[in-house]
Short mmCIF file of N, CA, C and O in Angstrom, two decimals:
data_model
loop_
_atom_site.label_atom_id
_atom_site.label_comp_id
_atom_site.label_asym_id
_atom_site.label_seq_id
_atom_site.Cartn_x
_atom_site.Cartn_y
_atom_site.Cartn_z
N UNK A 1400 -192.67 69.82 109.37
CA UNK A 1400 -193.58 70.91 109.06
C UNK A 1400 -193.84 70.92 107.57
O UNK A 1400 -192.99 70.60 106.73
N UNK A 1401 -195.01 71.29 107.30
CA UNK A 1401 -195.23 71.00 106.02
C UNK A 1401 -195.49 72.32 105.29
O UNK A 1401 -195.88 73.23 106.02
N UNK A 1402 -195.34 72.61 103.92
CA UNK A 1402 -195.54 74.21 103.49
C UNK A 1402 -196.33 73.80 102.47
O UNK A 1402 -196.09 72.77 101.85
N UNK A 1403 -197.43 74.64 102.18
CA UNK A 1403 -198.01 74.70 101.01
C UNK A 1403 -197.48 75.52 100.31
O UNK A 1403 -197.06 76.50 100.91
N UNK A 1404 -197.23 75.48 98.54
CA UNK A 1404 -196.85 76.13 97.38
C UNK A 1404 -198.06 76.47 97.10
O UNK A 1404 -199.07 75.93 97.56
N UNK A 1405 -198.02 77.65 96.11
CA UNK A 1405 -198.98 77.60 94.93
C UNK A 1405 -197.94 78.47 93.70
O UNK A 1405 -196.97 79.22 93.81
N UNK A 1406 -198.69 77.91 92.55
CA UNK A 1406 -198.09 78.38 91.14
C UNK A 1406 -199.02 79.32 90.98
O UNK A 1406 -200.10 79.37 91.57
N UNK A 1407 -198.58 80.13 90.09
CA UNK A 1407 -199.58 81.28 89.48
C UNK A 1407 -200.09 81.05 88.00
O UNK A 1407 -199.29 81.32 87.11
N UNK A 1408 -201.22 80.64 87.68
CA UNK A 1408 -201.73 79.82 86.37
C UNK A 1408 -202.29 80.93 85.32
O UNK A 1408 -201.94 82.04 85.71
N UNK A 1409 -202.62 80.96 84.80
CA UNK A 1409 -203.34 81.85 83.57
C UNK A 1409 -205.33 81.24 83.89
O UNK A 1409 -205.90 80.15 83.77
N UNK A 1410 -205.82 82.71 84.35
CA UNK A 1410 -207.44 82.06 84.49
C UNK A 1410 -207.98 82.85 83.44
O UNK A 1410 -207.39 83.41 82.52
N UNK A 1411 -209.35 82.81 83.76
CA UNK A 1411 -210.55 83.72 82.69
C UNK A 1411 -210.08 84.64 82.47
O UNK A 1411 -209.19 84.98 83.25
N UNK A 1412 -210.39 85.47 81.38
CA UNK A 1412 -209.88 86.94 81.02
C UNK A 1412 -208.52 87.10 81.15
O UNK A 1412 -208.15 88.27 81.25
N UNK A 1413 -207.33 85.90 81.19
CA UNK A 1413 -206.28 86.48 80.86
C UNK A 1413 -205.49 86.33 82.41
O UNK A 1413 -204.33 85.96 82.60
N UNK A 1414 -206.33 86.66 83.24
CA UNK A 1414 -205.99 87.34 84.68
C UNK A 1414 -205.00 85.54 85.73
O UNK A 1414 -205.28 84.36 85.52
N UNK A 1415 -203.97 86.04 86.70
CA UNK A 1415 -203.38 85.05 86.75
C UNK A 1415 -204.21 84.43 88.38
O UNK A 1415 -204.79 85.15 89.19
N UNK A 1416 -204.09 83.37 88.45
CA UNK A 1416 -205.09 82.87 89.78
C UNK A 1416 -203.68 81.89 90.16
O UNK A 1416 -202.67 81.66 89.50
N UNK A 1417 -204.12 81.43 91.51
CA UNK A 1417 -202.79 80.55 92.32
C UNK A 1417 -203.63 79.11 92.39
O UNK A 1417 -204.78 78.79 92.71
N UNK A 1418 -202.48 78.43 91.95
CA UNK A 1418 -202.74 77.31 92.09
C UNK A 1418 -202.44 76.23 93.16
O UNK A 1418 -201.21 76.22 93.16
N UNK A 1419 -202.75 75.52 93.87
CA UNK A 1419 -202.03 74.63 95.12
C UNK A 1419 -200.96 74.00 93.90
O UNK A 1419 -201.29 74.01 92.72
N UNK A 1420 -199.74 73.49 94.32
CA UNK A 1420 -198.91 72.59 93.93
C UNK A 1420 -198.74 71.34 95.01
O UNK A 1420 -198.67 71.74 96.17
N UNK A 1421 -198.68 70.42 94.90
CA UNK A 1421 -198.11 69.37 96.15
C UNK A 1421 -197.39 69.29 96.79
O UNK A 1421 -196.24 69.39 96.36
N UNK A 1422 -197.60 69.06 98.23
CA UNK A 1422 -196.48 69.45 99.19
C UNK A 1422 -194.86 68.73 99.01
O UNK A 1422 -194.54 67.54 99.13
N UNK A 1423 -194.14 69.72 98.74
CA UNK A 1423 -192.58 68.89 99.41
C UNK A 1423 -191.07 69.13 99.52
O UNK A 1423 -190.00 69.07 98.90
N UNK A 1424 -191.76 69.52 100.93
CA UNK A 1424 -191.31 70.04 102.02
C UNK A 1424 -190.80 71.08 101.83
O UNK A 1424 -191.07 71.70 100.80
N UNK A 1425 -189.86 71.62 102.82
CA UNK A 1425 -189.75 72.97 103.42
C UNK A 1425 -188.88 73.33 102.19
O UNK A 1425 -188.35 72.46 101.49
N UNK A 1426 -188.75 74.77 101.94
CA UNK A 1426 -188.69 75.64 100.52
C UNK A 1426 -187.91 75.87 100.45
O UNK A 1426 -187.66 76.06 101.64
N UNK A 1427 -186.27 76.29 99.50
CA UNK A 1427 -184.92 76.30 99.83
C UNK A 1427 -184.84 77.40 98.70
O UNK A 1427 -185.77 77.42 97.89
N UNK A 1428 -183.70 78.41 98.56
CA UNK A 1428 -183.40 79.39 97.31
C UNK A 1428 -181.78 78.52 97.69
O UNK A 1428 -181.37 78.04 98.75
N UNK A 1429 -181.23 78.57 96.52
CA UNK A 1429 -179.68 79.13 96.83
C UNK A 1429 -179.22 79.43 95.58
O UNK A 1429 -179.27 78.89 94.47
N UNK A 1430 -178.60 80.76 96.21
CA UNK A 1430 -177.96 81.63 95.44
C UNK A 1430 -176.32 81.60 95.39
O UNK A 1430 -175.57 81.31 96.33
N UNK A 1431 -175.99 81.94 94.15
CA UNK A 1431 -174.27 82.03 94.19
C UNK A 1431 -173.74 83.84 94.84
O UNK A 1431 -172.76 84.43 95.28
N UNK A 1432 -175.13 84.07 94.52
CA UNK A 1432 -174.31 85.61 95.48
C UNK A 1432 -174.34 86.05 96.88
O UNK A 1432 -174.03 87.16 97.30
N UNK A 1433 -174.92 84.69 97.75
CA UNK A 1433 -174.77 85.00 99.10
C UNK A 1433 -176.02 85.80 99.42
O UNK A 1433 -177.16 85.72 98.94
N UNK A 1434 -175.55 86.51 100.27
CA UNK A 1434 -176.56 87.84 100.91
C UNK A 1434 -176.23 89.37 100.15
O UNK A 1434 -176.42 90.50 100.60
N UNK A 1435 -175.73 88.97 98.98
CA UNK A 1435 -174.97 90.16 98.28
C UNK A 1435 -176.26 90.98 97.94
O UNK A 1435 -177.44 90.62 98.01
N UNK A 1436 -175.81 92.01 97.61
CA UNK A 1436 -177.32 93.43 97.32
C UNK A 1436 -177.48 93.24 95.65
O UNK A 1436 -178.07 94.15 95.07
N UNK A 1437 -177.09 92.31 95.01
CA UNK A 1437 -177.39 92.20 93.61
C UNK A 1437 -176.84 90.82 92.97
O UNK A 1437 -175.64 90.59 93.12
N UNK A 1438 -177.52 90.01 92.36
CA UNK A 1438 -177.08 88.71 91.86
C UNK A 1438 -175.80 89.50 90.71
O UNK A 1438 -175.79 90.66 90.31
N UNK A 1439 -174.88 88.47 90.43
CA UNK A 1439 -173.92 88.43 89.88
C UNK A 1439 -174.49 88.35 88.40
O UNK A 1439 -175.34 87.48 88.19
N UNK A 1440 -174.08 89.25 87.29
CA UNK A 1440 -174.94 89.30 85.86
C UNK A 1440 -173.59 89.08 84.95
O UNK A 1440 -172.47 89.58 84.96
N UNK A 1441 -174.24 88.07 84.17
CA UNK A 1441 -173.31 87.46 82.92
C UNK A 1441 -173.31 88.24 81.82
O UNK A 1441 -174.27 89.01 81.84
N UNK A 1442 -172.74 88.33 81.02
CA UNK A 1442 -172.94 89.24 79.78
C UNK A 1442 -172.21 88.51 78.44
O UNK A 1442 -172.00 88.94 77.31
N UNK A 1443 -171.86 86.96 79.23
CA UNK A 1443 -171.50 86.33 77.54
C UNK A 1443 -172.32 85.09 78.32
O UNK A 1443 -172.71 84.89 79.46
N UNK A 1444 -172.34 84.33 76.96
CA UNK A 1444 -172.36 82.74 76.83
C UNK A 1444 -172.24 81.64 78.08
O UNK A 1444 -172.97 80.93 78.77
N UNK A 1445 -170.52 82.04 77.85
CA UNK A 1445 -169.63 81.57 77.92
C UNK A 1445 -169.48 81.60 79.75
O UNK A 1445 -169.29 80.64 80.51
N UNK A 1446 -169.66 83.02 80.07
CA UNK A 1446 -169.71 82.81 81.77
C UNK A 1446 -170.95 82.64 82.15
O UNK A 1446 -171.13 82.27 83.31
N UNK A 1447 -171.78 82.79 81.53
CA UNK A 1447 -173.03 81.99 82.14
C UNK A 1447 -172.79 80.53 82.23
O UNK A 1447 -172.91 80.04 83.35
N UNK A 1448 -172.43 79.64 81.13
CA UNK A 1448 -171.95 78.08 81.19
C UNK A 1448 -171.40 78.17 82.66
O UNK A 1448 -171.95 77.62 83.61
N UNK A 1449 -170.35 78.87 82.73
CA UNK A 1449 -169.48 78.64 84.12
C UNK A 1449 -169.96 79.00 84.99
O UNK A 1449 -169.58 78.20 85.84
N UNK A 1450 -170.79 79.92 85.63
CA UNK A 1450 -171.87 80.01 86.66
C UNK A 1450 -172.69 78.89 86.96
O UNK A 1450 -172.80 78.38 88.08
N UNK A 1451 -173.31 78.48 85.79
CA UNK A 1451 -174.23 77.25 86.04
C UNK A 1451 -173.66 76.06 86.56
O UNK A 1451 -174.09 75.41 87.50
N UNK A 1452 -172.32 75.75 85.61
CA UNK A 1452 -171.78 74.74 85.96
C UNK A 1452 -170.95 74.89 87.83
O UNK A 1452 -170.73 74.11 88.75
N UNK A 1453 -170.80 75.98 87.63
CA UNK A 1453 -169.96 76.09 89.18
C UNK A 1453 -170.91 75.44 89.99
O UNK A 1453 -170.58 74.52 90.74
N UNK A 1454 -172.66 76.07 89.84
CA UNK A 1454 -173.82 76.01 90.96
C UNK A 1454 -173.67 74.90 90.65
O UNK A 1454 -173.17 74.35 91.63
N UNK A 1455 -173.81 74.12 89.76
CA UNK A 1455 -174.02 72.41 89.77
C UNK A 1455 -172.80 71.63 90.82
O UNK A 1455 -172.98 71.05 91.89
N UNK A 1456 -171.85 71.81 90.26
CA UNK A 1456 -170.58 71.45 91.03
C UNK A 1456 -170.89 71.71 92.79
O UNK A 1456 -170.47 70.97 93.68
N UNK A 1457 -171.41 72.48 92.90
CA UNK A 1457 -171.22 72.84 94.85
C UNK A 1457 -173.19 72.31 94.97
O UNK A 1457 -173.27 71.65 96.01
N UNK A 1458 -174.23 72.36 94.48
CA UNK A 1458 -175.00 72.51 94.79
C UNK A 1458 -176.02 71.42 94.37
O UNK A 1458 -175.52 70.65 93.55
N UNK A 1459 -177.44 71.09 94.74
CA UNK A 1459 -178.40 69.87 94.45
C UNK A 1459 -179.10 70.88 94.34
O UNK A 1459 -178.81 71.98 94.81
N UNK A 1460 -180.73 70.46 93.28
CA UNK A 1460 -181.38 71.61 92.97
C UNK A 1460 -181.74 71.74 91.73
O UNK A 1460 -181.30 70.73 91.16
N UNK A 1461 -182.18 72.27 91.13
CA UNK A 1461 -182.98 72.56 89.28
C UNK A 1461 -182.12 74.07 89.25
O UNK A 1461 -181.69 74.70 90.21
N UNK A 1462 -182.05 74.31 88.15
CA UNK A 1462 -181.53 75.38 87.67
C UNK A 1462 -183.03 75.71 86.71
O UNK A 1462 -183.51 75.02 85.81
N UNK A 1463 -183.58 77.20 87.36
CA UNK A 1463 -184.47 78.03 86.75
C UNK A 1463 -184.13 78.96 85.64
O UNK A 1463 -183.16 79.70 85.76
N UNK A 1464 -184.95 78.97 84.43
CA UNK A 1464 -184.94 80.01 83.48
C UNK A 1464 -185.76 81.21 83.66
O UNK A 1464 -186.88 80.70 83.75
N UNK A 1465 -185.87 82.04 83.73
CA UNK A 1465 -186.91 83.25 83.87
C UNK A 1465 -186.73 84.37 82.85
O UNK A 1465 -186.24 85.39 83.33
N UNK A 1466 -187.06 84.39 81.37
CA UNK A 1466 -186.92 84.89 80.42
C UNK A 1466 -187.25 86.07 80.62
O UNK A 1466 -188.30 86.27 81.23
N UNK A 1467 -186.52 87.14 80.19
CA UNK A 1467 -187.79 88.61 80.16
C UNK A 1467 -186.86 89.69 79.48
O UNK A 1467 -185.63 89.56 79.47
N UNK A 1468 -187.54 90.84 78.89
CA UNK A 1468 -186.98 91.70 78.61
C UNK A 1468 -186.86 93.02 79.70
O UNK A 1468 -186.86 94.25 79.57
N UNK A 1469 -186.80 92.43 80.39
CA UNK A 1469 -186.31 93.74 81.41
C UNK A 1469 -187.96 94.45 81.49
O UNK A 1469 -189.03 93.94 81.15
N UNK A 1470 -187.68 95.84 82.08
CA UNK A 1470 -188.91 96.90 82.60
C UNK A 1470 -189.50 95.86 83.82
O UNK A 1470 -190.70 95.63 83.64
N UNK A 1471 -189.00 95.26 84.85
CA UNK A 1471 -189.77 94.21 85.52
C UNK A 1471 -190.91 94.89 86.20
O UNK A 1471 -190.87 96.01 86.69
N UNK A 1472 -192.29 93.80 86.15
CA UNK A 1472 -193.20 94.18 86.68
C UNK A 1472 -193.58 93.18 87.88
O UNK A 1472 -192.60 92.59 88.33
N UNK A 1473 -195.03 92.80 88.59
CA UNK A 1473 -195.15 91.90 89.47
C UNK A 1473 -195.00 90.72 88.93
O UNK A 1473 -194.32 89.90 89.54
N UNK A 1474 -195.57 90.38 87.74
CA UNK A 1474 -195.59 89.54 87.33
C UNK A 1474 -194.68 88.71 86.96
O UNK A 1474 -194.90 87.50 86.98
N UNK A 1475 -193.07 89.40 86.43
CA UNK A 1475 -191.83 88.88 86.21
C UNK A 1475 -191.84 88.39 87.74
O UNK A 1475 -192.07 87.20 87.96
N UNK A 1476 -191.54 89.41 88.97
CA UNK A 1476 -191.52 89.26 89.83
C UNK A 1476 -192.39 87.66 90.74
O UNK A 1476 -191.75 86.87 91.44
N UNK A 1477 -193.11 87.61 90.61
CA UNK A 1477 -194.10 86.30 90.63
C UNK A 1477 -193.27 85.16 90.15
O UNK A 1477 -192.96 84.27 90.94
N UNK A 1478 -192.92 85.15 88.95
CA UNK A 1478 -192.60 83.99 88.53
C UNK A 1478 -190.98 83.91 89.09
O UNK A 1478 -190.38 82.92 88.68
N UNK A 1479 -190.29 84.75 89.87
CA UNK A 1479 -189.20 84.50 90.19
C UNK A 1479 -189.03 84.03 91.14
O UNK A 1479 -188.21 83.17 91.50
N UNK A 1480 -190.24 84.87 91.96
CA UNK A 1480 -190.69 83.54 93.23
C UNK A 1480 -190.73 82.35 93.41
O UNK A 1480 -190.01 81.64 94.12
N UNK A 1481 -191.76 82.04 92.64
CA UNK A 1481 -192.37 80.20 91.89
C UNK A 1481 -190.79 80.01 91.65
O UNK A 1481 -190.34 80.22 92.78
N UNK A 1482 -190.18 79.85 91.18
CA UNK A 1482 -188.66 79.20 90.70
C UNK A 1482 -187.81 79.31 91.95
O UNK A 1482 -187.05 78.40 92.26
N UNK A 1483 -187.95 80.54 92.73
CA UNK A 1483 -186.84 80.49 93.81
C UNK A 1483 -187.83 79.38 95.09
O UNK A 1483 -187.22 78.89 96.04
N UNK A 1484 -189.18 79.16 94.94
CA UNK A 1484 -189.34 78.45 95.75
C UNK A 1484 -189.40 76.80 95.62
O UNK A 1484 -189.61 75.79 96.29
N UNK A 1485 -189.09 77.20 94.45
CA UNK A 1485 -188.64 75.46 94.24
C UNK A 1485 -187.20 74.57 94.29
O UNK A 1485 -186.94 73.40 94.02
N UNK A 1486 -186.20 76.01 94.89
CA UNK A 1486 -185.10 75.36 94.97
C UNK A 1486 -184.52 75.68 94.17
O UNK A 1486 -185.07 76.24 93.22
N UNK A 1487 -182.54 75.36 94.20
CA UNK A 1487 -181.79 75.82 93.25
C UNK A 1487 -181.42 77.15 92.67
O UNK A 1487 -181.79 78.16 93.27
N UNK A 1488 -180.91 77.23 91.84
CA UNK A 1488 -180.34 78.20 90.96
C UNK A 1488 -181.38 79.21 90.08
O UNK A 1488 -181.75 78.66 89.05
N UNK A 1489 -181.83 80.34 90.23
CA UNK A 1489 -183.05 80.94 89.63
C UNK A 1489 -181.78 81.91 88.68
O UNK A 1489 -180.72 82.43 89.02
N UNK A 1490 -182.52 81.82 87.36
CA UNK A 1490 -181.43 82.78 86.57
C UNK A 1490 -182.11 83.48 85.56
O UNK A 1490 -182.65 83.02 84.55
N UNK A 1491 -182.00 84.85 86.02
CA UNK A 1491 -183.18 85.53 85.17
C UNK A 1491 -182.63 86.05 84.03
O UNK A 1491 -181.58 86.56 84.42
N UNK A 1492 -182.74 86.26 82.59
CA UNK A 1492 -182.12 86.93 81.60
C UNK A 1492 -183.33 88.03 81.92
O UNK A 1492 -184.38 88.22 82.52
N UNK A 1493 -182.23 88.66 80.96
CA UNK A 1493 -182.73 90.25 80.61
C UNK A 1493 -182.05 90.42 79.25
O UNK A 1493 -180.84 90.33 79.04
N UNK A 1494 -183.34 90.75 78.10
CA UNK A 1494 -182.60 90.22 76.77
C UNK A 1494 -183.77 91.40 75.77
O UNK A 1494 -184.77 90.99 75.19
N UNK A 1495 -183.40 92.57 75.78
CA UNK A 1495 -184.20 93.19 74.55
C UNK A 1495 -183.77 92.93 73.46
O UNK A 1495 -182.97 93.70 72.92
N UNK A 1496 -184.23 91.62 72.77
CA UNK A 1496 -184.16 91.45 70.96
C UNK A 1496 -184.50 92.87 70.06
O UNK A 1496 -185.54 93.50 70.24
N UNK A 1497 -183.66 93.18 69.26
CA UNK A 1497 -183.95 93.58 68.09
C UNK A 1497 -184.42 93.43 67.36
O UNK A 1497 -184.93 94.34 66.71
N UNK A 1498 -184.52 91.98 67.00
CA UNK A 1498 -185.33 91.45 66.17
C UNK A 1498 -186.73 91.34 66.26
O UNK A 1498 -187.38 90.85 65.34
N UNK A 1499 -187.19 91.70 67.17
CA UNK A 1499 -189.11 91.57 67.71
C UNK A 1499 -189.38 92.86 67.37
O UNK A 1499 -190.59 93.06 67.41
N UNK A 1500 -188.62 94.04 66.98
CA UNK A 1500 -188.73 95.59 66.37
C UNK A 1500 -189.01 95.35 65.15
O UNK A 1500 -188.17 94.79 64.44
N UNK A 1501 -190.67 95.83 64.45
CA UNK A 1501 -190.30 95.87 63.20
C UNK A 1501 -190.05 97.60 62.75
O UNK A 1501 -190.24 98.40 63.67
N UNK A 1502 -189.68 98.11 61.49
CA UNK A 1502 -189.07 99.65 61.28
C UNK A 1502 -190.22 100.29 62.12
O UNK A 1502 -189.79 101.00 63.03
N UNK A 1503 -191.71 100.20 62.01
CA UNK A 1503 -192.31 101.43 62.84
C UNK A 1503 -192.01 101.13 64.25
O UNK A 1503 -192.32 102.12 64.91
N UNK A 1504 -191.62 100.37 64.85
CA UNK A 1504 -191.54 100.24 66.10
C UNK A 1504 -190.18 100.75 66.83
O UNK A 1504 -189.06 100.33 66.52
N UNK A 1505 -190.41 101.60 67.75
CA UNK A 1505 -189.14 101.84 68.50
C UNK A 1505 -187.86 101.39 69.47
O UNK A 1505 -187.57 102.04 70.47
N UNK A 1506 -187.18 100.26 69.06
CA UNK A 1506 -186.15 99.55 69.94
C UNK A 1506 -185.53 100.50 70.85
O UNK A 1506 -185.04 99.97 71.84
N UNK A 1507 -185.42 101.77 70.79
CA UNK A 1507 -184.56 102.59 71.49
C UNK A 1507 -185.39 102.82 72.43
O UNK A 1507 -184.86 102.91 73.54
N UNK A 1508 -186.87 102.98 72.37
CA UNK A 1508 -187.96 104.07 73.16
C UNK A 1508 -188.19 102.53 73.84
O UNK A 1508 -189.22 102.91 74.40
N UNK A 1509 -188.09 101.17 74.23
CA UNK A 1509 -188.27 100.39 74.77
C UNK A 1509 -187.70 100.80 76.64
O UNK A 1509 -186.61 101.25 77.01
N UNK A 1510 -188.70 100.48 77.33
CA UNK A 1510 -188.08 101.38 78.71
C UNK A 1510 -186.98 99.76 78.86
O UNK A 1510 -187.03 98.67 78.29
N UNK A 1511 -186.02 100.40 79.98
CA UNK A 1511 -185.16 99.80 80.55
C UNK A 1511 -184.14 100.68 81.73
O UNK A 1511 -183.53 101.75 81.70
N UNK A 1512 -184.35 99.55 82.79
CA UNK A 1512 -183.88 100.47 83.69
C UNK A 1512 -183.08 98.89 84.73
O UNK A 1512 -183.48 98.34 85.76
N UNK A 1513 -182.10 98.66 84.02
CA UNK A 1513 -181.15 97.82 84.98
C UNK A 1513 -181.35 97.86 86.00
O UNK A 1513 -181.86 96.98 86.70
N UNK A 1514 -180.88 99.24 86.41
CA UNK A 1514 -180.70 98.89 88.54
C UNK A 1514 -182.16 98.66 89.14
O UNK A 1514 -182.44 98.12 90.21
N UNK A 1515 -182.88 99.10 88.34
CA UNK A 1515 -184.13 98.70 89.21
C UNK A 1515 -184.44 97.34 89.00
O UNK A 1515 -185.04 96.75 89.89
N UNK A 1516 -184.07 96.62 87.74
CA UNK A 1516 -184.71 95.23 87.17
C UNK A 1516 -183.63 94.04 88.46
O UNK A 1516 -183.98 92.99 89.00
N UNK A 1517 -182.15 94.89 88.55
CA UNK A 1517 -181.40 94.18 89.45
C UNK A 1517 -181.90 93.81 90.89
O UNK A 1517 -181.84 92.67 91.33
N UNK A 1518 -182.51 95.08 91.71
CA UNK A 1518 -183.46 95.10 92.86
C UNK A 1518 -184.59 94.70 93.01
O UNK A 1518 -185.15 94.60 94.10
N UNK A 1519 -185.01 94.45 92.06
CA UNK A 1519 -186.81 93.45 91.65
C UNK A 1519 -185.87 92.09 91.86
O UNK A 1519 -186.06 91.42 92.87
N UNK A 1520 -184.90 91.71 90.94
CA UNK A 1520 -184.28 90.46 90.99
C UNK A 1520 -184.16 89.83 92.44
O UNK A 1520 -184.98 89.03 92.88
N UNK A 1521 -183.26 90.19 93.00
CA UNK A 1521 -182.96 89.89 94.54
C UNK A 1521 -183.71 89.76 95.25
O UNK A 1521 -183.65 88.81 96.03
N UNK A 1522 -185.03 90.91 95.31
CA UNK A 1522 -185.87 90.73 96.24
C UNK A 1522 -186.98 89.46 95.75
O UNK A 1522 -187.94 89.07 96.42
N UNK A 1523 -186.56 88.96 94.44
CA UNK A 1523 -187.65 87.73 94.02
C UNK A 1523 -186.82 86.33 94.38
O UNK A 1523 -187.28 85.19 94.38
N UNK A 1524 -185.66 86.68 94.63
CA UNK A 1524 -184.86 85.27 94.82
C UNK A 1524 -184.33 85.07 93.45
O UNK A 1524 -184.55 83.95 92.98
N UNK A 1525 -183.62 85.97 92.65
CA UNK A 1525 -183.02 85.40 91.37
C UNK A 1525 -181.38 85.15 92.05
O UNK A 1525 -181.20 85.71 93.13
N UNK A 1526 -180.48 84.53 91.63
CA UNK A 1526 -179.24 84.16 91.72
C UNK A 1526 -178.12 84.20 90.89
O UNK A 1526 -176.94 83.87 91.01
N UNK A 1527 -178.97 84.83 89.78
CA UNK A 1527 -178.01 85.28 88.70
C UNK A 1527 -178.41 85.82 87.53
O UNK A 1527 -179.36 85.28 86.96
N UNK A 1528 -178.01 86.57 87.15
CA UNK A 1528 -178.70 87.65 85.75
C UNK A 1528 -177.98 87.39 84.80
O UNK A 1528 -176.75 87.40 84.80
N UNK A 1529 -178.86 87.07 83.73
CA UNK A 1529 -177.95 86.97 82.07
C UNK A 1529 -178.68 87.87 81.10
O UNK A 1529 -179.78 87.96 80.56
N UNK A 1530 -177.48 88.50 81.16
CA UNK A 1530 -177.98 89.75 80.25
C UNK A 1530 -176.83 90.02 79.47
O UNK A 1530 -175.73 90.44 79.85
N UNK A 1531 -177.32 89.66 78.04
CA UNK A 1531 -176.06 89.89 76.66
C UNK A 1531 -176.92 91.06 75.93
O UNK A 1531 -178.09 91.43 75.83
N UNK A 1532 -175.38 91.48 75.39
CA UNK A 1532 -175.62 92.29 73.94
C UNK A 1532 -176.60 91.72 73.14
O UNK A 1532 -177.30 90.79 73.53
N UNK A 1533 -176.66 92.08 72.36
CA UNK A 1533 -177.22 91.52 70.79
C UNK A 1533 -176.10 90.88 69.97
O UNK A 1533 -176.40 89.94 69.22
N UNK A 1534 -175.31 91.15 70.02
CA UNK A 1534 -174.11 90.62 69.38
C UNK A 1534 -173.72 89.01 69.89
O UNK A 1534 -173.44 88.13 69.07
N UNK A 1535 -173.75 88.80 71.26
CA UNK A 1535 -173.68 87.99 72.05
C UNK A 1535 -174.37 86.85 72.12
O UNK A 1535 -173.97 85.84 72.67
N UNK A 1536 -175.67 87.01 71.43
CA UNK A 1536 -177.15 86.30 71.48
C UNK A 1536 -176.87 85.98 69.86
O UNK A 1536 -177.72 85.38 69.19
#
């Protein structure tokens, strides 16, 4: 059986359009948290290395990046898809820099709302959350 993909591309005005990708074959996620109600979230370095490396050790597959600062919208959501449907390890950070604040701008008034960014996660196929301090980064 054969499945068609599509990617989600950047079109006119900004706006995102789907793209066909080439078929091959049937679509796989795997996750290190099972059927669990929330991917497992790193908060150093150091256990993220060992997450990844564990998934490598038991698993075949690409290991996905999915950068974002949290507040998830469809669009984070979208691209977590595209990565979980390509197989492997999808690993979403969640990373509000300080440094992208300049003084008029508000780092504190930045929305963030974990448990919800955790439940967007899962339901997109992420497999693991990396989310550090600032200190950490």
């Amino acid at each position: 059986m054969s499945i068609s993909r599509r990617m989600p591309v950047a079109g006119a005005a900004g706006k995102y359009e789907s793209k066909a990708l080439p078929d091959g074959g049937p679509l796989r996620a795997v996750s290190l948290a099972g059927q669990a109600a929330s991917p497992p979230v790193c908060r150093s370095v150091a256990g993220l290395r060992r997450r990844v490396s564990d998934f490598r050790r038991r698993h075949q597959g690409p290991v996905s990046l999915v950068p974002t600062m949290g507040a998830f919208h469809e669009g984070h959501q979208s691209l977590m898809r595209f990565a979980a449907a390509e197989g492997g390890l999808v690993v979403v950070s969640i990373f509000v820099n300080p440094l992208q604040f300049s003084a008029g701008e508000d780092f504190e008034a930045y929305p963030r709302d974990f448990a919800s960014d955790l439940e967007m996660a899962v339901r997109a196929g992420a497999g693991l959350v990396f989310a550090p301090a600032p200190e950490e980064v």
